[in-house]
Amino acid sequence: MDLWQIRGGRRLDGSCTVQGSKNASLPILAATLLAPGRVELYNVPRLRDVDAALRILRALGAETRQEGHFVSVDSCGVSACSVPRTLMEQMRSSVIFMGALIARCGEAKLSLPGGCQLGRRPIDLHLDALRQMGVEIEQDGDDIACRSRGLHGAQIRLPFPSVGATENVLLAACGAKGRTCLSGAAREPEIVALQGFLRALGAEISGAGTDCIVVEGFHPRRSAAALIPPDRIAAATLCCACASAGGEIELNSADPEQISTVLYFLKQAGCDIIHAKRSLRVSRMGRLCAPESVTTAPYPGFPTDAQPVLMAALLRAEGTSTLRDSIFENRFRQIPELRRLGADIRLEGQTALIRGVERLHGDVLRATDLRGGAAMVLAGLAAEGDTLVLDEGHITRGYDDLDGCLRALGADVWAERI
Ligand code: EPZ
């Protein structure tokens, strides 16, 4: 259990560097199974989810090394194609090893993934797409056995731009005979990062960032190195921290374009935002006001992962803010906890109505999931007195030294394992 202690009332001031992207690191770590030798990854965030991915790679027979934000993986010794259930349960992204294993070994044995409880989170789109590539799939309860006697390229159309399903198809397509054309693909920047890594391995792949991606099956002839890009959701979280606490911060290594929708609503609410190509300055001086209604959507729409942290930033905004989450059916679990601080939030179906209050007060909260837990920390920055967040490791799954980063910006925030 981690205990987060936040003493509210301090405005933020200073600069910090945004961590490497969790959601780019995880599929690239799975993709190291395709490499014929040692892969070097730089700017990898220190996260529990990265630790879980490295445990899966070692369980499959790979050798891994992690020093600070450097990670190396040598998958030459991979001999297994089965991911232990205890490792699958630790995060949602474990499902991405399915496509990589099928490409590498022609088979994969795993179970349904774990991760934040944001709704049902099925993997039907993953499985349907892999079947179109010649993968035979047997399901027995939570257990899934995949085998392909001839993985082949296919024309696949996703009915919804699932990020994970897109990543699984791209990884499997690398091991397929012939061309795969994936339409209805997710357009997230993390898909572009994965494409960059696969190209470094020798893949002929193009279209990432659009809804149509084409991959030629190939045998990687060379190993590769990759620099993990900044985490856009961590950047959005820090912008919302400034909106919540007030003050002025500068983020280095952020990519403002990737969080343009978040910045749009923060600006509408009253924040001042100046951005260059790779840096961002956010300030909030007076009281915020409710922006236009926000609805989450697949990239480049407003990211569902930023919904909880924007909610935290708007708890004291004048008027009533409206946040609708169209991606997950159960991504408002932070609301009852935020109400304990004095927030006035009403949930109507998939829409949260936040009536801005003058003041928030500290209390003891329990983190419900990764981004909901971060939202509680951000709300504590704006609350009078002390807020404690009891966290069973959700926040450190996705944030690298969030308390240290906030302290560097002048906040009084400490996290410790108890
Ligand atoms: C990725 O999850 C991210 N995780 C999530 O970030 C993010 O919220 C999500 O994409 C949406 O942007 C990683 O990249 C590791 P999806 P993923 O498949 O791939 C439904 C965070 O906080 N769906 O795009 O699981 C699903 O239930 C995490 O960093 C199916 O119905 O998301 C959901 O409602 C949380 N069938 C919607 O699609 C499927 O086969 C979006 O899911 C797959 C998905």
Coordinates of C-alpha atoms and ligand atoms in Angstrom, one line a residue:
M1 CA 0.0 0.0 0.0
D2 CA 1.3 3.5 -0.9
L3 CA 0.3 6.5 1.2
W4 CA 0.1 9.8 -0.6
Q5 CA 0.1 12.9 1.6
I6 CA -0.9 16.2 0.0
R7 CA -0.9 19.5 1.9
G8 CA -3.1 21.8 -0.2
G9 CA -3.1 25.5 -0.7
R10 CA 0.3 26.0 -2.4
R11 CA 0.5 27.4 -5.9
L12 CA 2.9 25.7 -8.3
D13 CA 5.9 27.3 -9.7
G14 CA 8.9 25.9 -11.6
S15 CA 9.6 23.5 -14.4
C16 CA 9.9 19.7 -14.8
T17 CA 10.6 17.2 -17.5
V18 CA 7.7 14.9 -18.6
Q19 CA 8.3 11.2 -18.2
G20 CA 8.6 8.7 -21.0
S21 CA 5.3 7.3 -22.3
K22 CA 3.9 4.3 -20.5
N23 CA 1.5 3.5 -23.4
A24 CA 4.4 3.7 -26.0
S25 CA 6.8 1.7 -23.8
L26 CA 4.5 -1.3 -23.3
P27 CA 3.8 -2.3 -26.9
I28 CA 7.5 -1.6 -27.8
L29 CA 8.6 -3.9 -25.0
A30 CA 6.2 -6.6 -26.4
A31 CA 7.7 -5.9 -29.9
T32 CA 11.2 -6.8 -28.6
L33 CA 10.1 -10.4 -29.0
L34 CA 10.4 -9.9 -32.8
A35 CA 14.0 -8.7 -32.6
P36 CA 16.8 -11.1 -33.5
G37 CA 19.1 -9.7 -30.8
R38 CA 19.6 -7.2 -28.0
V39 CA 17.3 -4.1 -28.1
E40 CA 18.2 -0.9 -26.2
L41 CA 15.4 1.4 -25.1
Y42 CA 16.0 4.9 -23.7
N43 CA 13.7 7.2 -21.6
V44 CA 11.7 4.3 -20.4
P45 CA 9.6 5.4 -17.4
R46 CA 10.1 3.6 -14.0
L47 CA 6.6 2.2 -13.6
R48 CA 5.0 -0.9 -12.2
D49 CA 3.5 -1.7 -15.6
V50 CA 7.0 -1.6 -17.2
D51 CA 8.2 -3.9 -14.4
A52 CA 5.3 -6.3 -15.2
A53 CA 6.2 -6.3 -18.9
L54 CA 9.8 -7.1 -18.1
R55 CA 8.7 -10.0 -15.9
I56 CA 6.6 -11.4 -18.8
L57 CA 9.6 -11.1 -21.1
R58 CA 11.8 -12.9 -18.6
A59 CA 9.2 -15.6 -18.1
L60 CA 9.3 -16.2 -21.8
G61 CA 13.1 -16.7 -21.7
A62 CA 14.3 -13.2 -22.6
E63 CA 17.1 -11.5 -20.8
T64 CA 16.3 -8.0 -19.6
R65 CA 18.3 -5.2 -17.9
Q66 CA 17.0 -2.0 -16.4
E67 CA 19.2 0.9 -15.2
G68 CA 17.4 4.1 -14.5
H69 CA 15.4 5.0 -17.6
F70 CA 17.5 2.6 -19.8
V71 CA 16.2 -0.9 -20.6
S72 CA 17.8 -3.6 -22.7
V73 CA 16.0 -6.8 -23.8
D74 CA 17.6 -9.8 -25.6
S75 CA 15.0 -12.2 -26.7
C76 CA 17.3 -14.7 -28.4
G77 CA 16.7 -17.1 -25.6
V78 CA 12.9 -17.0 -25.8
S79 CA 11.6 -20.6 -25.8
A80 CA 8.2 -20.3 -24.2
C81 CA 5.0 -19.1 -25.7
S82 CA 2.9 -19.1 -22.6
V83 CA 2.4 -16.1 -20.3
P84 CA 1.6 -17.1 -16.7
R85 CA -1.8 -16.0 -15.5
T86 CA -0.3 -14.2 -12.5
L87 CA 1.6 -12.0 -14.9
M88 CA -1.4 -11.5 -17.3
E89 CA -3.5 -10.2 -14.4
Q90 CA -1.2 -7.4 -13.6
M91 CA -2.0 -5.0 -16.4
R92 CA -4.2 -4.6 -19.5
S93 CA -1.2 -4.3 -21.8
S94 CA -0.2 -7.9 -21.2
V95 CA -2.6 -8.8 -24.0
I96 CA -0.3 -7.2 -26.5
F97 CA 2.2 -10.1 -26.0
M98 CA -0.4 -12.2 -27.9
G99 CA 0.3 -10.7 -31.3
A100 CA 4.1 -10.6 -30.7
L101 CA 4.2 -14.3 -29.6
I102 CA 2.1 -15.4 -32.6
A103 CA 4.5 -13.6 -34.9
R104 CA 7.6 -15.0 -33.2
C105 CA 6.5 -18.6 -32.2
G106 CA 3.3 -19.2 -34.2
E107 CA 1.4 -19.7 -31.0
A108 CA 0.5 -18.0 -27.7
K109 CA -1.1 -19.2 -24.5
L110 CA -2.4 -16.6 -22.2
S111 CA -5.4 -15.5 -20.1
L112 CA -7.6 -12.4 -20.1
P113 CA -5.6 -9.4 -19.0
G114 CA -6.0 -7.4 -15.8
G115 CA -5.6 -3.6 -15.5
C116 CA -7.8 -0.7 -14.4
Q117 CA -11.4 -1.7 -13.8
L118 CA -12.9 0.8 -16.2
G119 CA -15.7 -1.4 -17.6
R120 CA -15.9 -4.8 -19.2
R121 CA -12.8 -4.2 -21.5
P122 CA -13.3 -7.3 -23.7
I123 CA -10.7 -8.4 -26.3
D124 CA -13.2 -9.6 -28.9
L125 CA -11.8 -7.1 -31.5
H126 CA -8.2 -8.5 -30.9
L127 CA -9.4 -12.1 -31.4
D128 CA -11.6 -11.5 -34.4
A129 CA -8.8 -9.7 -36.2
L130 CA -6.2 -12.4 -35.5
R131 CA -8.6 -15.1 -36.8
Q132 CA -8.7 -13.2 -40.1
M133 CA -4.9 -13.7 -40.2
G134 CA -5.2 -17.5 -39.9
V135 CA -4.9 -17.8 -36.1
E136 CA -6.9 -20.6 -34.5
I137 CA -8.1 -19.5 -31.1
E138 CA -9.6 -21.7 -28.4
Q139 CA -11.0 -20.1 -25.3
D140 CA -11.7 -22.0 -22.0
G141 CA -13.0 -19.6 -19.4
D142 CA -10.3 -16.9 -19.1
D143 CA -7.7 -19.0 -20.8
I144 CA -6.8 -18.4 -24.5
A145 CA -4.8 -20.7 -26.7
C146 CA -3.7 -19.3 -30.1
R147 CA -2.1 -21.3 -32.8
S148 CA -1.4 -20.5 -36.5
R149 CA -0.3 -23.0 -39.1
G150 CA 0.2 -20.3 -41.6
L151 CA -0.1 -16.7 -40.4
H152 CA -1.0 -14.7 -43.4
G153 CA -1.7 -11.1 -44.2
A154 CA -5.3 -9.9 -44.4
Q155 CA -7.6 -6.9 -45.2
I156 CA -8.9 -6.2 -41.7
R157 CA -11.3 -3.5 -40.6
L158 CA -11.7 -2.7 -36.9
P159 CA -15.3 -1.6 -36.1
F160 CA -13.9 0.6 -33.3
P161 CA -10.3 2.1 -33.3
S162 CA -9.2 0.0 -30.4
V163 CA -5.6 0.9 -29.4
G164 CA -4.7 -2.6 -28.1
A165 CA -6.3 -4.4 -31.0
T166 CA -4.4 -2.1 -33.5
E167 CA -1.2 -2.9 -31.7
N168 CA -1.9 -6.7 -31.6
V169 CA -2.6 -6.8 -35.4
L170 CA 0.5 -4.8 -36.3
L171 CA 2.7 -7.1 -34.2
A172 CA 1.1 -10.3 -35.6
A173 CA 1.3 -8.9 -39.2
C174 CA 5.1 -8.6 -38.8
G175 CA 5.3 -12.4 -38.7
A176 CA 2.6 -13.0 -41.3
K177 CA 3.2 -14.1 -44.9
G178 CA 2.2 -11.2 -47.2
R179 CA 0.6 -7.8 -46.7
T180 CA -1.9 -6.8 -44.0
C181 CA -4.0 -3.7 -44.5
L182 CA -5.7 -2.5 -41.2
S183 CA -8.4 0.0 -41.6
G184 CA -10.4 1.6 -38.8
A185 CA -7.0 1.6 -36.9
A186 CA -6.4 3.6 -33.7
R187 CA -4.5 6.9 -34.5
E188 CA -2.9 7.4 -31.1
P189 CA 0.7 8.7 -31.0
E190 CA 1.7 5.5 -29.3
I191 CA 0.9 3.6 -32.5
V192 CA 3.2 6.0 -34.4
A193 CA 6.0 5.2 -31.8
L194 CA 5.4 1.4 -32.3
Q195 CA 5.6 1.9 -36.1
G196 CA 8.9 3.7 -35.6
F197 CA 10.4 0.8 -33.6
L198 CA 9.1 -1.8 -36.1
R199 CA 10.7 0.1 -38.9
A200 CA 14.0 0.2 -37.0
L201 CA 13.8 -3.6 -37.0
G202 CA 13.4 -3.6 -40.8
A203 CA 9.6 -3.7 -41.1
E204 CA 7.9 -2.2 -44.1
I205 CA 5.1 -0.5 -42.3
S206 CA 3.3 2.8 -43.0
G207 CA 0.2 4.7 -42.1
A208 CA 0.4 4.8 -38.3
G209 CA -1.3 8.0 -37.1
T210 CA -4.0 7.5 -39.7
D211 CA -6.9 5.0 -39.7
C212 CA -5.3 2.8 -42.4
I213 CA -2.0 1.0 -41.7
V214 CA -0.2 -1.3 -44.1
V215 CA 2.4 -3.9 -43.0
E216 CA 4.5 -6.3 -45.0
G217 CA 5.4 -9.5 -43.2
F218 CA 9.2 -9.7 -42.6
H219 CA 12.0 -11.4 -40.8
P220 CA 13.8 -8.9 -38.7
R221 CA 17.4 -9.0 -39.8
R222 CA 18.8 -6.5 -37.4
S223 CA 18.2 -5.4 -33.8
A224 CA 17.4 -1.8 -32.9
A225 CA 17.4 1.0 -30.3
A226 CA 14.5 3.3 -29.5
L227 CA 13.9 6.5 -27.6
I228 CA 10.6 6.5 -25.8
P229 CA 8.6 9.7 -26.5
P230 CA 7.1 11.9 -23.8
D231 CA 4.0 10.7 -22.1
R232 CA 1.1 12.9 -23.3
I233 CA -1.2 11.8 -20.5
A234 CA 1.5 12.6 -17.8
A235 CA 1.9 16.0 -19.5
A236 CA -1.9 16.6 -19.4
T237 CA -1.9 15.5 -15.8
L238 CA 0.7 18.2 -14.9
C239 CA -1.1 20.9 -16.8
C240 CA -4.3 20.0 -14.9
A241 CA -2.2 20.0 -11.6
C242 CA -1.4 23.7 -12.4
A243 CA -5.0 24.4 -13.2
S244 CA -6.0 22.9 -9.9
A245 CA -3.4 24.4 -7.6
G246 CA -2.8 27.7 -9.5
G247 CA 0.6 29.2 -10.3
E248 CA 2.8 28.9 -13.4
I249 CA 4.7 25.9 -14.6
E250 CA 6.9 25.0 -17.6
L251 CA 7.0 21.4 -19.0
N252 CA 10.1 20.3 -20.9
S253 CA 10.0 17.6 -23.5
A254 CA 6.2 17.8 -23.8
D255 CA 4.5 17.6 -27.2
P256 CA 1.7 20.2 -27.0
E257 CA 0.2 19.0 -30.3
Q258 CA -0.6 15.6 -28.7
I259 CA -2.7 17.2 -26.0
S260 CA -4.2 20.1 -28.0
T261 CA -7.7 19.1 -26.9
V262 CA -6.8 19.2 -23.3
L263 CA -5.1 22.6 -23.7
Y264 CA -8.1 23.9 -25.6
F265 CA -10.5 23.3 -22.6
L266 CA -7.9 24.5 -20.0
K267 CA -7.6 27.7 -22.0
Q268 CA -11.3 28.0 -22.3
A269 CA -11.6 27.6 -18.5
G270 CA -9.2 30.5 -17.9
C271 CA -5.6 29.1 -18.0
D272 CA -2.9 30.9 -20.0
I273 CA -1.0 28.6 -22.2
I274 CA 2.1 29.3 -24.3
H275 CA 3.7 26.5 -26.2
A276 CA 6.7 25.9 -28.4
K277 CA 7.4 22.7 -30.3
R278 CA 8.8 20.7 -27.4
S279 CA 7.8 22.8 -24.3
L280 CA 4.7 24.1 -22.7
R281 CA 4.0 26.9 -20.2
V282 CA 0.8 26.8 -18.3
S283 CA -0.5 29.3 -15.7
R284 CA -3.6 29.8 -13.7
M285 CA -4.0 33.0 -11.6
G286 CA -7.7 33.7 -10.9
R287 CA -10.7 31.4 -10.5
L288 CA -11.4 29.1 -13.4
C289 CA -14.8 29.0 -15.1
A290 CA -16.6 26.1 -16.6
P291 CA -15.5 25.4 -20.2
E292 CA -17.8 24.0 -23.0
S293 CA -19.0 20.5 -22.5
V294 CA -16.2 17.9 -22.9
T295 CA -16.8 14.4 -24.5
T296 CA -13.9 11.9 -24.7
A297 CA -13.2 10.3 -28.0
P298 CA -10.5 8.2 -29.7
Y299 CA -7.4 10.2 -30.7
P300 CA -7.3 13.0 -31.9
G301 CA -10.3 13.6 -29.7
F302 CA -10.2 14.4 -26.0
P303 CA -8.4 11.5 -24.3
T304 CA -10.4 9.4 -21.9
D305 CA -7.2 9.1 -19.8
A306 CA -7.3 12.9 -19.1
Q307 CA -11.0 12.9 -18.1
P308 CA -10.3 12.3 -14.3
V309 CA -7.5 14.8 -14.1
L310 CA -9.5 17.5 -15.9
M311 CA -12.4 16.8 -13.5
A312 CA -10.0 17.5 -10.6
A313 CA -8.9 20.8 -12.1
L314 CA -12.6 21.9 -12.6
L315 CA -13.9 21.2 -9.1
R316 CA -13.7 24.8 -8.1
A317 CA -14.4 26.3 -11.5
E318 CA -17.3 28.8 -11.5
G319 CA -20.5 27.4 -13.1
T320 CA -21.2 23.8 -14.0
S321 CA -18.7 21.8 -16.1
T322 CA -19.9 18.8 -18.1
L323 CA -17.6 15.8 -18.7
R324 CA -18.9 12.8 -20.8
D325 CA -16.9 9.6 -21.2
S326 CA -17.8 7.8 -24.4
I327 CA -14.9 5.3 -24.3
F328 CA -15.3 3.4 -21.0
E329 CA -18.6 2.6 -19.3
N330 CA -17.2 2.8 -15.8
R331 CA -14.6 5.6 -15.7
F332 CA -16.1 7.8 -13.0
R333 CA -15.1 5.8 -10.0
Q334 CA -13.2 8.8 -8.6
I335 CA -16.4 10.8 -8.1
P336 CA -17.4 9.5 -4.6
E337 CA -13.8 10.0 -3.4
L338 CA -13.7 13.6 -4.8
R339 CA -17.0 14.3 -3.1
R340 CA -15.3 13.6 0.3
L341 CA -13.3 16.7 -0.3
G342 CA -16.4 18.8 -0.7
A343 CA -16.8 18.5 -4.5
D344 CA -20.3 18.8 -6.0
I345 CA -20.5 16.3 -8.7
R346 CA -23.6 14.6 -10.1
L347 CA -23.4 11.6 -12.5
E348 CA -26.1 11.2 -15.1
G349 CA -25.3 8.0 -17.1
Q350 CA -22.0 8.6 -18.8
T351 CA -22.0 12.3 -18.0
A352 CA -20.5 14.0 -14.9
L353 CA -21.9 17.4 -14.0
I354 CA -19.4 19.3 -11.8
R355 CA -20.8 22.4 -10.0
G356 CA -17.9 24.5 -9.0
V357 CA -17.5 25.0 -5.2
E358 CA -15.6 27.9 -3.5
R359 CA -13.6 25.6 -1.3
L360 CA -12.4 22.1 -0.9
H361 CA -11.2 20.5 2.3
G362 CA -8.7 17.7 2.9
D363 CA -9.9 14.1 3.8
V364 CA -8.7 10.5 3.5
L365 CA -9.4 9.0 0.0
R366 CA -8.8 5.6 -1.6
A367 CA -7.4 5.4 -5.1
T368 CA -9.8 3.5 -7.5
D369 CA -7.6 3.3 -10.6
L370 CA -4.5 4.9 -12.2
R371 CA -5.9 8.1 -13.5
G372 CA -8.6 8.4 -10.8
G373 CA -5.9 8.2 -8.2
A374 CA -3.9 10.9 -9.9
A375 CA -7.1 13.0 -10.0
M376 CA -7.3 12.7 -6.2
V377 CA -3.8 13.9 -5.7
L378 CA -4.5 16.9 -8.0
A379 CA -7.7 17.7 -6.1
G380 CA -5.7 17.6 -2.8
L381 CA -3.5 20.3 -4.2
A382 CA -6.5 22.7 -4.2
A383 CA -8.0 21.5 -0.9
E384 CA -7.4 23.3 2.4
G385 CA -5.5 21.2 4.9
D386 CA -4.1 17.7 4.4
T387 CA -5.4 15.0 2.0
L388 CA -4.3 11.4 2.3
V389 CA -4.7 9.0 -0.6
L390 CA -4.5 5.3 0.1
D391 CA -3.3 3.6 -3.0
E392 CA -2.8 -0.1 -3.7
G393 CA -0.2 0.7 -6.4
H394 CA -2.5 2.2 -9.0
I395 CA -0.8 5.5 -9.4
T396 CA 2.8 4.1 -9.7
R397 CA 1.6 1.8 -12.5
G398 CA 1.5 4.8 -14.8
Y399 CA 3.3 7.8 -13.2
D400 CA 7.1 7.9 -12.7
D401 CA 7.9 9.9 -9.5
L402 CA 4.7 12.0 -9.7
D403 CA 5.3 13.2 -6.1
G404 CA 8.9 14.2 -6.9
C405 CA 7.7 16.0 -10.0
L406 CA 5.0 17.9 -8.1
R407 CA 7.5 18.8 -5.3
A408 CA 9.9 20.2 -7.9
L409 CA 7.0 22.5 -8.9
G410 CA 6.5 23.6 -5.3
A411 CA 3.8 21.3 -4.1
D412 CA 3.8 19.6 -0.7
V413 CA 3.2 16.1 -1.9
W414 CA 4.9 12.9 -0.5
A415 CA 4.3 9.3 -1.4
E416 CA 5.6 6.4 0.7
R417 CA 5.1 2.7 0.9
I418 CA 3.5 1.7 4.1
Ligands
EPZ1 C1 -5.5 1.8 -24.3 O1 -6.2 0.8 -23.6 C2 -4.7 2.5 -23.1 N1 -3.8 1.5 -22.5 C3 -5.7 3.1 -22.1 O2 -4.9 3.8 -21.2 C4 -6.6 4.1 -22.9 O3 -7.6 4.5 -22.0 C5 -7.3 3.3 -24.0 O4 -6.3 2.7 -24.9 C6 -8.1 4.3 -24.9 O5 -7.4 5.3 -25.3 C7 -2.6 1.2 -23.0 O6 -2.3 1.7 -24.1 C8 -1.8 0.3 -22.2 P1 -9.1 0.2 -26.3 P2 -7.0 -0.4 -24.5 O7 -8.9 -1.2 -26.8 O8 -6.1 -0.7 -25.6 C9 -13.5 -1.5 -26.0 C10 -4.2 4.4 -19.0 O9 -4.8 5.0 -18.2 N2 -12.9 -2.7 -26.6 O10 -8.9 1.4 -27.2 O11 -7.4 -1.4 -23.6 C11 -13.0 -1.3 -24.6 O12 -13.8 -2.0 -23.7 C12 -4.9 3.3 -19.8 O13 -3.0 4.6 -19.4 C13 -13.8 -3.7 -27.0 O14 -15.0 -3.6 -26.8 O15 -8.2 0.5 -25.0 C14 -13.1 0.2 -24.4 O16 -14.5 0.5 -24.0 C15 -6.4 3.1 -19.3 N3 -13.3 -4.9 -27.5 C16 -12.8 0.8 -25.8 O17 -13.0 -0.3 -26.7 C17 -11.9 -5.0 -27.7 O18 -11.5 -6.0 -28.2 C18 -11.4 1.3 -25.9 O19 -10.5 0.3 -25.7 C19 -11.1 -3.9 -27.3 C20 -11.6 -2.8 -26.8

